Amino acid sequence: MSESIPSIRAAAVVGTTLREHVLHGMHAAIGATGEFTSLLNHISLAIRIINSRVRSAGLADLLGYTGETNVQGEEVQKLDSFSNEVLINVLERSGHCGVMGSEELEDAICADHHGKYVVLFDPLDGSSNIDTNVGIGTIFSILRRNEPKLERPSLADALRPGREIVAAGYVLYGPSTVFVMSTGHGAHGFTLDPSIGEFFLSNPDIRVPTRGTCFSTNEGNFSRWAPEIQNWSRWIKAVKPAGTNPDGSEPFKTPYGSRYVGSLVADAHRTLMKGGIFAYPADTKSPSGKLRLLYEANPMAFLFEQAGGSAVNGKDRILDIVPTTLHQRTPLVLGSKDDVEAYRQFVTGERTL
Ligand code: AFP
């Protein structure tokens, strides 16, 4: 009888939950009030609600378009508007959110209370993939308002460079639901156990390999890219020579494999876990790039840097860009340090074919 007790205990080991992870961070932060912890827990609640709808979308008549267009001029799909409403409702109820900005809303929502935080989000990224059951996601970042007690919440609270982000994350609604998050102490991955509705720590302290073996771009845009981007694209697909690393060491092992989903969350998650490079450059159709700085590029850049990778707009660090508008676009290149650096060198002309 006594011999069986240890094996029962071993079988019942419970992993760290997202809630515990966040609480642990709060206990480690001197002067923490619990507001940030509460905000993160509210975001986690919104995500679980969105996840449950995404999982039953085909059954629940949530596929297809609402017939409206969002501020980007794109048709709004039902799941987008549902996800947007859930996040807004839950964040409003938290009482900690002074300013909210969403891909689905033309203007920022500024609360009439002195909530300390700004939350910027893309409620359902990759929505053009919904109807074909391809991975989609939610992306968010959190900033602390500069003068929450003195000033009323305003758009200015949101228009700050990504280096001021205090937490960011994304959720990938893929074969499983994965939540990758950082509060500035590394990037950590949690996987949802759907049977009990709890996220468990599955990928502590994610590190992006220094160099990968895959590139991720929409190659259909090749003819619209600047010559230096086209050269980078030729280089990464070349059998040889691949040139040396930026520091003169080991040559890159090109050709790299190609992987492109068309959902930023899915493409970024693969790149974060396996290394390599994701690039959505500016092109003649989208001269400022396609992706949005505040709720797509910045949260991803924050997570990649936390995981030892990097993120640039071509030549400059994404997190140093000072935004001027809520829906500002940017070229985005993120991934393994060496791979992003090689791209940057093509853009600056330090490297050619
Ligand atoms: P949708 O939300 O309209 O599907 O756009 C997705 C996205 O913003 C981002 O998730 C992808 O990385 C990128 O656009 C894909 O763009 P292309 O379809 O031009 O490759």
CSV table of C-alpha atoms and ligand atoms in Angstrom, one decimal:
chain,number,residue,atom,x,y,z
A,1,MET,CA,0.0,0.0,0.0
A,2,SER,CA,2.7,2.5,1.1
A,3,GLU,CA,4.7,1.7,-2.1
A,4,SER,CA,1.9,2.8,-4.4
A,5,ILE,CA,1.6,6.3,-2.9
A,6,PRO,CA,4.7,7.8,-4.6
A,7,SER,CA,3.5,6.6,-8.0
A,8,ILE,CA,0.1,8.1,-7.5
A,9,ARG,CA,1.7,11.4,-6.5
A,10,ALA,CA,4.0,11.3,-9.6
A,11,ALA,CA,1.0,10.8,-11.9
A,12,ALA,CA,-0.9,13.7,-10.3
A,13,VAL,CA,1.9,16.3,-10.8
A,14,VAL,CA,0.2,19.6,-11.9
A,15,GLY,CA,2.2,22.0,-14.0
A,16,THR,CA,2.5,25.8,-13.5
A,17,THR,CA,-0.7,27.6,-14.6
A,18,LEU,CA,-0.7,31.0,-16.4
A,19,ARG,CA,-2.4,32.4,-13.3
A,20,GLU,CA,0.4,31.2,-11.0
A,21,HIS,CA,3.1,32.4,-13.4
A,22,VAL,CA,1.5,35.9,-13.4
A,23,LEU,CA,1.1,35.9,-9.6
A,24,HIS,CA,4.7,34.9,-9.2
A,25,GLY,CA,5.7,37.9,-11.3
A,26,MET,CA,3.6,40.1,-9.1
A,27,HIS,CA,5.2,38.9,-5.9
A,28,ALA,CA,8.7,39.5,-7.4
A,29,ALA,CA,7.8,43.1,-8.3
A,30,ILE,CA,8.4,45.6,-5.5
A,31,GLY,CA,5.4,47.9,-5.0
A,32,ALA,CA,3.0,45.8,-7.2
A,33,THR,CA,-0.6,46.7,-6.6
A,34,GLY,CA,-2.2,43.7,-8.3
A,35,GLU,CA,-3.7,45.8,-11.1
A,36,PHE,CA,-1.4,44.5,-13.7
A,37,THR,CA,-2.0,40.9,-12.6
A,38,SER,CA,-5.7,41.5,-12.7
A,39,LEU,CA,-5.4,43.0,-16.2
A,40,LEU,CA,-3.5,39.9,-17.5
A,41,ASN,CA,-6.0,37.6,-15.9
A,42,HIS,CA,-8.8,39.5,-17.7
A,43,ILE,CA,-7.0,39.2,-21.0
A,44,SER,CA,-6.6,35.5,-20.3
A,45,LEU,CA,-10.4,35.2,-19.7
A,46,ALA,CA,-11.1,37.1,-23.0
A,47,ILE,CA,-8.8,34.7,-24.8
A,48,ARG,CA,-10.5,31.6,-23.4
A,49,ILE,CA,-13.9,33.0,-24.5
A,50,ILE,CA,-12.5,33.8,-28.0
A,51,ASN,CA,-10.9,30.3,-28.2
A,52,SER,CA,-14.1,28.6,-27.4
A,53,ARG,CA,-15.9,30.4,-30.3
A,54,VAL,CA,-13.0,29.8,-32.7
A,55,ARG,CA,-13.2,26.1,-31.9
A,56,SER,CA,-16.9,25.9,-32.6
A,57,ALA,CA,-16.9,28.4,-35.5
A,58,GLY,CA,-17.9,26.0,-38.2
A,59,LEU,CA,-20.8,24.7,-36.1
A,60,ALA,CA,-22.0,28.0,-34.7
A,61,ASP,CA,-22.6,29.9,-37.9
A,62,LEU,CA,-19.8,32.4,-37.2
A,63,LEU,CA,-17.9,32.0,-40.4
A,64,GLY,CA,-18.4,34.4,-43.3
A,65,TYR,CA,-18.7,38.2,-43.4
A,66,THR,CA,-20.8,40.6,-41.4
A,67,GLY,CA,-21.2,42.8,-44.4
A,68,GLU,CA,-19.4,45.7,-42.8
A,69,THR,CA,-15.9,47.0,-43.5
A,70,ASN,CA,-13.3,47.9,-40.9
A,71,VAL,CA,-11.0,51.0,-40.8
A,72,GLN,CA,-8.5,49.2,-43.1
A,73,GLY,CA,-11.3,48.9,-45.8
A,74,GLU,CA,-11.4,45.1,-45.3
A,75,GLU,CA,-14.6,43.2,-45.0
A,76,VAL,CA,-15.2,42.3,-41.3
A,77,GLN,CA,-15.8,38.7,-40.6
A,78,LYS,CA,-18.1,37.6,-37.8
A,79,LEU,CA,-15.4,36.1,-35.6
A,80,ASP,CA,-13.4,39.3,-35.9
A,81,SER,CA,-16.2,41.4,-34.6
A,82,PHE,CA,-17.0,38.9,-31.9
A,83,SER,CA,-13.4,38.8,-30.7
A,84,ASN,CA,-13.2,42.5,-30.7
A,85,GLU,CA,-16.3,42.9,-28.6
A,86,VAL,CA,-15.2,40.3,-26.1
A,87,LEU,CA,-11.8,42.0,-25.6
A,88,ILE,CA,-13.4,45.4,-25.2
A,89,ASN,CA,-16.0,44.2,-22.8
A,90,VAL,CA,-13.6,42.2,-20.6
A,91,LEU,CA,-11.0,45.0,-20.6
A,92,GLU,CA,-13.6,47.6,-19.7
A,93,ARG,CA,-14.8,45.5,-16.8
A,94,SER,CA,-11.3,45.1,-15.5
A,95,GLY,CA,-11.3,48.8,-14.6
A,96,HIS,CA,-7.5,49.0,-15.2
A,97,CYS,CA,-7.6,50.0,-18.9
A,98,GLY,CA,-7.4,53.7,-19.5
A,99,VAL,CA,-7.0,53.4,-23.3
A,100,MET,CA,-7.8,50.6,-25.8
A,101,GLY,CA,-6.8,50.5,-29.4
A,102,SER,CA,-8.0,47.7,-31.8
A,103,GLU,CA,-7.5,46.9,-35.4
A,104,GLU,CA,-11.2,46.8,-35.7
A,105,LEU,CA,-11.8,50.3,-34.3
A,106,GLU,CA,-11.1,53.6,-36.1
A,107,ASP,CA,-10.4,55.5,-32.9
A,108,ALA,CA,-8.9,54.6,-29.6
A,109,ILE,CA,-11.4,54.0,-26.7
A,110,CYS,CA,-10.5,56.3,-23.8
A,111,ALA,CA,-12.1,55.5,-20.5
A,112,ASP,CA,-13.7,58.1,-18.2
A,113,HIS,CA,-11.7,56.8,-15.3
A,114,HIS,CA,-7.9,56.9,-14.6
A,115,GLY,CA,-7.1,53.3,-15.5
A,116,LYS,CA,-3.3,52.9,-15.4
A,117,TYR,CA,-2.9,50.8,-18.6
A,118,VAL,CA,-3.1,51.0,-22.4
A,119,VAL,CA,-4.0,47.8,-24.3
A,120,LEU,CA,-3.5,47.6,-28.0
A,121,PHE,CA,-4.7,44.5,-29.8
A,122,ASP,CA,-5.5,42.7,-33.0
A,123,PRO,CA,-8.5,40.6,-31.8
A,124,LEU,CA,-8.3,38.1,-34.6
A,125,ASP,CA,-5.3,38.2,-36.9
A,126,GLY,CA,-5.2,36.2,-40.1
A,127,SER,CA,-8.9,36.4,-40.5
A,128,SER,CA,-8.8,35.8,-44.2
A,129,ASN,CA,-7.7,32.2,-43.2
A,130,ILE,CA,-10.8,31.6,-41.0
A,131,ASP,CA,-12.9,30.0,-43.7
A,132,THR,CA,-10.3,27.5,-44.6
A,133,ASN,CA,-9.5,26.4,-41.0
A,134,VAL,CA,-5.9,27.7,-41.0
A,135,GLY,CA,-4.2,28.9,-37.8
A,136,ILE,CA,-5.3,32.4,-36.7
A,137,GLY,CA,-4.5,34.4,-33.6
A,138,THR,CA,-4.9,37.3,-31.2
A,139,ILE,CA,-2.0,39.7,-30.6
A,140,PHE,CA,-1.7,42.4,-27.8
A,141,SER,CA,0.6,44.7,-26.0
A,142,ILE,CA,0.3,46.6,-22.8
A,143,LEU,CA,1.8,50.0,-21.9
A,144,ARG,CA,1.6,51.9,-18.6
A,145,ARG,CA,0.1,55.4,-18.9
A,146,ASN,CA,2.7,58.1,-18.1
A,147,GLU,CA,0.5,60.1,-15.7
A,148,PRO,CA,-2.5,58.0,-14.9
A,149,LYS,CA,-3.6,60.1,-11.9
A,150,LEU,CA,-3.0,63.5,-13.3
A,151,GLU,CA,-4.1,63.3,-16.9
A,152,ARG,CA,-7.2,61.9,-18.6
A,153,PRO,CA,-6.7,58.9,-20.8
A,154,SER,CA,-6.0,60.0,-24.4
A,155,LEU,CA,-4.6,58.7,-27.7
A,156,ALA,CA,-1.2,60.1,-26.8
A,157,ASP,CA,-0.9,57.4,-24.1
A,158,ALA,CA,-1.0,54.8,-27.0
A,159,LEU,CA,1.4,56.6,-29.4
A,160,ARG,CA,4.6,55.5,-27.7
A,161,PRO,CA,7.5,53.5,-29.0
A,162,GLY,CA,7.4,49.7,-28.4
A,163,ARG,CA,10.4,49.9,-26.1
A,164,GLU,CA,8.0,51.2,-23.5
A,165,ILE,CA,5.8,48.1,-23.6
A,166,VAL,CA,5.5,46.4,-20.2
A,167,ALA,CA,3.9,43.1,-21.5
A,168,ALA,CA,2.9,41.6,-24.8
A,169,GLY,CA,1.6,38.3,-26.1
A,170,TYR,CA,-0.1,36.4,-28.8
A,171,VAL,CA,-2.4,33.4,-28.9
A,172,LEU,CA,-2.3,30.9,-31.7
A,173,TYR,CA,-5.5,29.0,-32.3
A,174,GLY,CA,-3.9,26.1,-34.0
A,175,PRO,CA,-4.1,22.4,-33.4
A,176,SER,CA,-3.8,23.4,-29.8
A,177,THR,CA,-4.2,26.9,-28.3
A,178,VAL,CA,-0.9,28.3,-27.4
A,179,PHE,CA,-0.4,31.6,-25.5
A,180,VAL,CA,3.1,33.1,-25.7
A,181,MET,CA,3.6,36.0,-23.3
A,182,SER,CA,6.3,38.2,-21.8
A,183,THR,CA,6.3,40.8,-19.0
A,184,GLY,CA,9.9,41.7,-19.8
A,185,HIS,CA,11.4,38.7,-18.1
A,186,GLY,CA,11.8,36.3,-21.1
A,187,ALA,CA,9.2,34.9,-23.4
A,188,HIS,CA,7.1,31.9,-22.1
A,189,GLY,CA,4.6,29.7,-23.8
A,190,PHE,CA,1.4,28.2,-22.3
A,191,THR,CA,-0.8,25.6,-23.8
A,192,LEU,CA,-4.5,25.4,-23.0
A,193,ASP,CA,-5.9,22.2,-21.5
A,194,PRO,CA,-9.4,22.5,-23.1
A,195,SER,CA,-10.9,20.0,-20.7
A,196,ILE,CA,-10.4,22.3,-17.7
A,197,GLY,CA,-10.0,25.7,-19.5
A,198,GLU,CA,-6.6,26.4,-17.9
A,199,PHE,CA,-3.3,27.4,-19.6
A,200,PHE,CA,-0.3,25.5,-18.4
A,201,LEU,CA,3.4,26.5,-18.8
A,202,SER,CA,4.6,24.4,-21.7
A,203,ASN,CA,7.6,26.4,-23.1
A,204,PRO,CA,9.4,28.2,-20.3
A,205,ASP,CA,12.0,30.8,-21.4
A,206,ILE,CA,11.8,30.3,-25.2
A,207,ARG,CA,15.0,31.1,-27.0
A,208,VAL,CA,15.1,31.7,-30.8
A,209,PRO,CA,18.0,29.9,-32.3
A,210,THR,CA,20.7,32.3,-33.5
A,211,ARG,CA,20.2,31.1,-37.0
A,212,GLY,CA,17.4,29.1,-38.7
A,213,THR,CA,16.8,27.1,-41.9
A,214,CYS,CA,13.5,28.7,-43.1
A,215,PHE,CA,12.4,32.0,-44.5
A,216,SER,CA,8.8,33.2,-44.5
A,217,THR,CA,7.6,35.8,-47.0
A,218,ASN,CA,4.8,36.3,-49.5
A,219,GLU,CA,6.9,35.6,-52.6
A,220,GLY,CA,4.0,36.6,-54.7
A,221,ASN,CA,5.1,40.2,-54.0
A,222,PHE,CA,8.6,39.7,-55.4
A,223,SER,CA,8.1,41.9,-58.4
A,224,ARG,CA,6.9,44.7,-56.2
A,225,TRP,CA,9.9,44.7,-53.9
A,226,ALA,CA,12.9,47.0,-54.0
A,227,PRO,CA,16.0,45.5,-55.8
A,228,GLU,CA,17.9,45.0,-52.5
A,229,ILE,CA,15.0,42.9,-51.1
A,230,GLN,CA,14.8,41.0,-54.3
A,231,ASN,CA,18.6,40.3,-53.9
A,232,TRP,CA,18.1,39.1,-50.4
A,233,SER,CA,15.4,36.8,-51.6
A,234,ARG,CA,17.6,35.4,-54.4
A,235,TRP,CA,20.4,35.0,-51.8
A,236,ILE,CA,18.4,33.0,-49.3
A,237,LYS,CA,17.3,30.7,-52.0
A,238,ALA,CA,20.7,30.3,-53.7
A,239,VAL,CA,22.4,26.9,-53.6
A,240,LYS,CA,25.7,28.6,-53.1
A,241,PRO,CA,27.7,30.7,-52.3
A,242,ALA,CA,25.8,31.9,-49.3
A,243,GLY,CA,28.5,34.2,-48.0
A,244,THR,CA,29.7,34.4,-44.4
A,245,ASN,CA,27.9,35.3,-41.3
A,246,PRO,CA,27.9,39.0,-40.3
A,247,ASP,CA,30.7,38.3,-37.9
A,248,GLY,CA,32.7,36.4,-40.5
A,249,SER,CA,32.1,32.9,-39.0
A,250,GLU,CA,30.4,29.8,-40.4
A,251,PRO,CA,28.6,30.4,-43.8
A,252,PHE,CA,24.8,30.4,-44.0
A,253,LYS,CA,23.5,27.1,-45.2
A,254,THR,CA,21.3,28.3,-48.0
A,255,PRO,CA,19.0,27.5,-49.7
A,256,TYR,CA,16.6,28.0,-46.8
A,257,GLY,CA,13.3,26.2,-46.9
A,258,SER,CA,10.2,28.3,-47.5
A,259,ARG,CA,7.2,28.4,-45.1
A,260,TYR,CA,4.4,30.9,-45.3
A,261,VAL,CA,0.9,30.7,-43.8
A,262,GLY,CA,-0.3,34.2,-44.2
A,263,SER,CA,-1.3,34.6,-40.6
A,264,LEU,CA,1.3,36.6,-38.7
A,265,VAL,CA,0.7,34.7,-35.5
A,266,ALA,CA,1.3,31.3,-37.2
A,267,ASP,CA,4.3,32.5,-39.2
A,268,ALA,CA,5.9,34.3,-36.2
A,269,HIS,CA,5.2,31.4,-33.8
A,270,ARG,CA,7.0,28.9,-36.1
A,271,THR,CA,9.9,31.4,-36.5
A,272,LEU,CA,10.1,32.0,-32.7
A,273,MET,CA,10.2,28.2,-32.0
A,274,LYS,CA,12.5,27.1,-34.8
A,275,GLY,CA,14.4,30.1,-35.9
A,276,GLY,CA,14.8,31.6,-39.3
A,277,ILE,CA,13.3,34.8,-40.6
A,278,PHE,CA,9.8,36.3,-41.3
A,279,ALA,CA,9.7,39.3,-43.6
A,280,TYR,CA,6.9,41.5,-44.8
A,281,PRO,CA,8.7,44.3,-46.6
A,282,ALA,CA,7.3,47.4,-48.1
A,283,ASP,CA,6.4,47.0,-51.7
A,284,THR,CA,4.9,49.2,-54.5
A,285,LYS,CA,1.4,48.2,-53.4
A,286,SER,CA,2.0,48.9,-49.7
A,287,PRO,CA,4.8,51.5,-49.7
A,288,SER,CA,4.8,51.7,-45.9
A,289,GLY,CA,4.5,47.9,-45.4
A,290,LYS,CA,1.2,46.0,-44.7
A,291,LEU,CA,1.4,45.1,-41.0
A,292,ARG,CA,0.4,47.5,-38.3
A,293,LEU,CA,3.0,48.9,-35.9
A,294,LEU,CA,1.1,49.1,-32.7
A,295,TYR,CA,-0.8,45.9,-32.5
A,296,GLU,CA,1.1,43.5,-34.8
A,297,ALA,CA,4.8,44.5,-35.2
A,298,ASN,CA,5.5,45.9,-31.7
A,299,PRO,CA,4.1,43.0,-29.7
A,300,MET,CA,6.0,40.5,-31.9
A,301,ALA,CA,9.2,42.6,-31.8
A,302,PHE,CA,9.0,42.7,-28.0
A,303,LEU,CA,8.5,38.9,-27.7
A,304,PHE,CA,11.3,38.2,-30.2
A,305,GLU,CA,13.8,40.4,-28.4
A,306,GLN,CA,12.8,38.8,-25.1
A,307,ALA,CA,13.5,35.4,-26.7
A,308,GLY,CA,17.0,36.5,-27.9
A,309,GLY,CA,15.9,37.3,-31.5
A,310,SER,CA,15.5,40.6,-33.2
A,311,ALA,CA,13.0,42.7,-35.2
A,312,VAL,CA,13.6,45.5,-37.6
A,313,ASN,CA,11.7,47.4,-40.3
A,314,GLY,CA,14.5,46.7,-42.7
A,315,LYS,CA,17.3,48.6,-41.0
A,316,ASP,CA,15.9,50.1,-37.8
A,317,ARG,CA,14.8,48.4,-34.6
A,318,ILE,CA,11.0,48.1,-34.6
A,319,LEU,CA,10.7,49.0,-30.8
A,320,ASP,CA,12.4,52.4,-31.4
A,321,ILE,CA,9.9,53.6,-33.9
A,322,VAL,CA,7.8,56.5,-32.5
A,323,PRO,CA,4.3,56.1,-33.8
A,324,THR,CA,2.2,59.0,-35.0
A,325,THR,CA,-1.1,57.3,-35.7
A,326,LEU,CA,-3.0,54.4,-34.2
A,327,HIS,CA,-3.2,52.3,-37.4
A,328,GLN,CA,0.3,53.1,-38.7
A,329,ARG,CA,1.9,50.4,-40.9
A,330,THR,CA,5.5,49.3,-41.0
A,331,PRO,CA,7.6,46.8,-42.9
A,332,LEU,CA,8.4,44.0,-40.5
A,333,VAL,CA,11.3,41.6,-40.4
A,334,LEU,CA,11.8,39.3,-37.4
A,335,GLY,CA,13.5,36.2,-36.4
A,336,SER,CA,16.9,34.7,-35.6
A,337,LYS,CA,19.6,37.4,-34.9
A,338,ASP,CA,22.0,36.3,-37.7
A,339,ASP,CA,19.2,36.0,-40.2
A,340,VAL,CA,17.7,39.4,-39.5
A,341,GLU,CA,21.2,40.9,-39.5
A,342,ALA,CA,21.9,39.4,-43.0
A,343,TYR,CA,18.6,41.0,-44.2
A,344,ARG,CA,19.5,44.3,-42.7
A,345,GLN,CA,22.9,44.2,-44.5
A,346,PHE,CA,21.2,43.7,-47.8
A,347,VAL,CA,18.9,46.7,-47.1
A,348,THR,CA,21.8,49.0,-46.1
A,349,GLY,CA,24.0,47.8,-49.0
A,350,GLU,CA,26.6,46.3,-46.7
A,351,ARG,CA,25.9,42.9,-48.4
A,352,THR,CA,25.1,42.2,-52.0
A,353,LEU,CA,24.7,39.1,-54.1
B,1,AFP,P1,-5.8,39.2,-42.6
B,1,AFP,O1,-6.2,39.4,-41.2
B,1,AFP,O2,-6.6,40.1,-43.5
B,1,AFP,O3,-5.9,37.7,-43.0
B,1,AFP,O4,-4.3,39.7,-42.8
B,1,AFP,C1,-3.3,38.9,-42.1
B,1,AFP,C2,-2.1,39.8,-42.0
B,1,AFP,O5,-2.4,41.0,-41.4
B,1,AFP,C3,-1.0,39.0,-41.2
B,1,AFP,O6,-1.5,38.2,-40.2
B,1,AFP,C4,-0.2,38.3,-42.3
B,1,AFP,O7,1.1,38.1,-41.9
B,1,AFP,C5,-0.3,39.2,-43.5
B,1,AFP,O8,-1.5,39.9,-43.3
B,1,AFP,C6,-0.5,38.4,-44.7
B,1,AFP,O9,-0.5,39.2,-45.8
B,1,AFP,P2,-0.6,38.6,-47.3
B,1,AFP,O10,-1.9,38.0,-47.5
B,1,AFP,O11,-0.4,39.9,-48.2
B,1,AFP,O12,0.6,37.7,-47.5
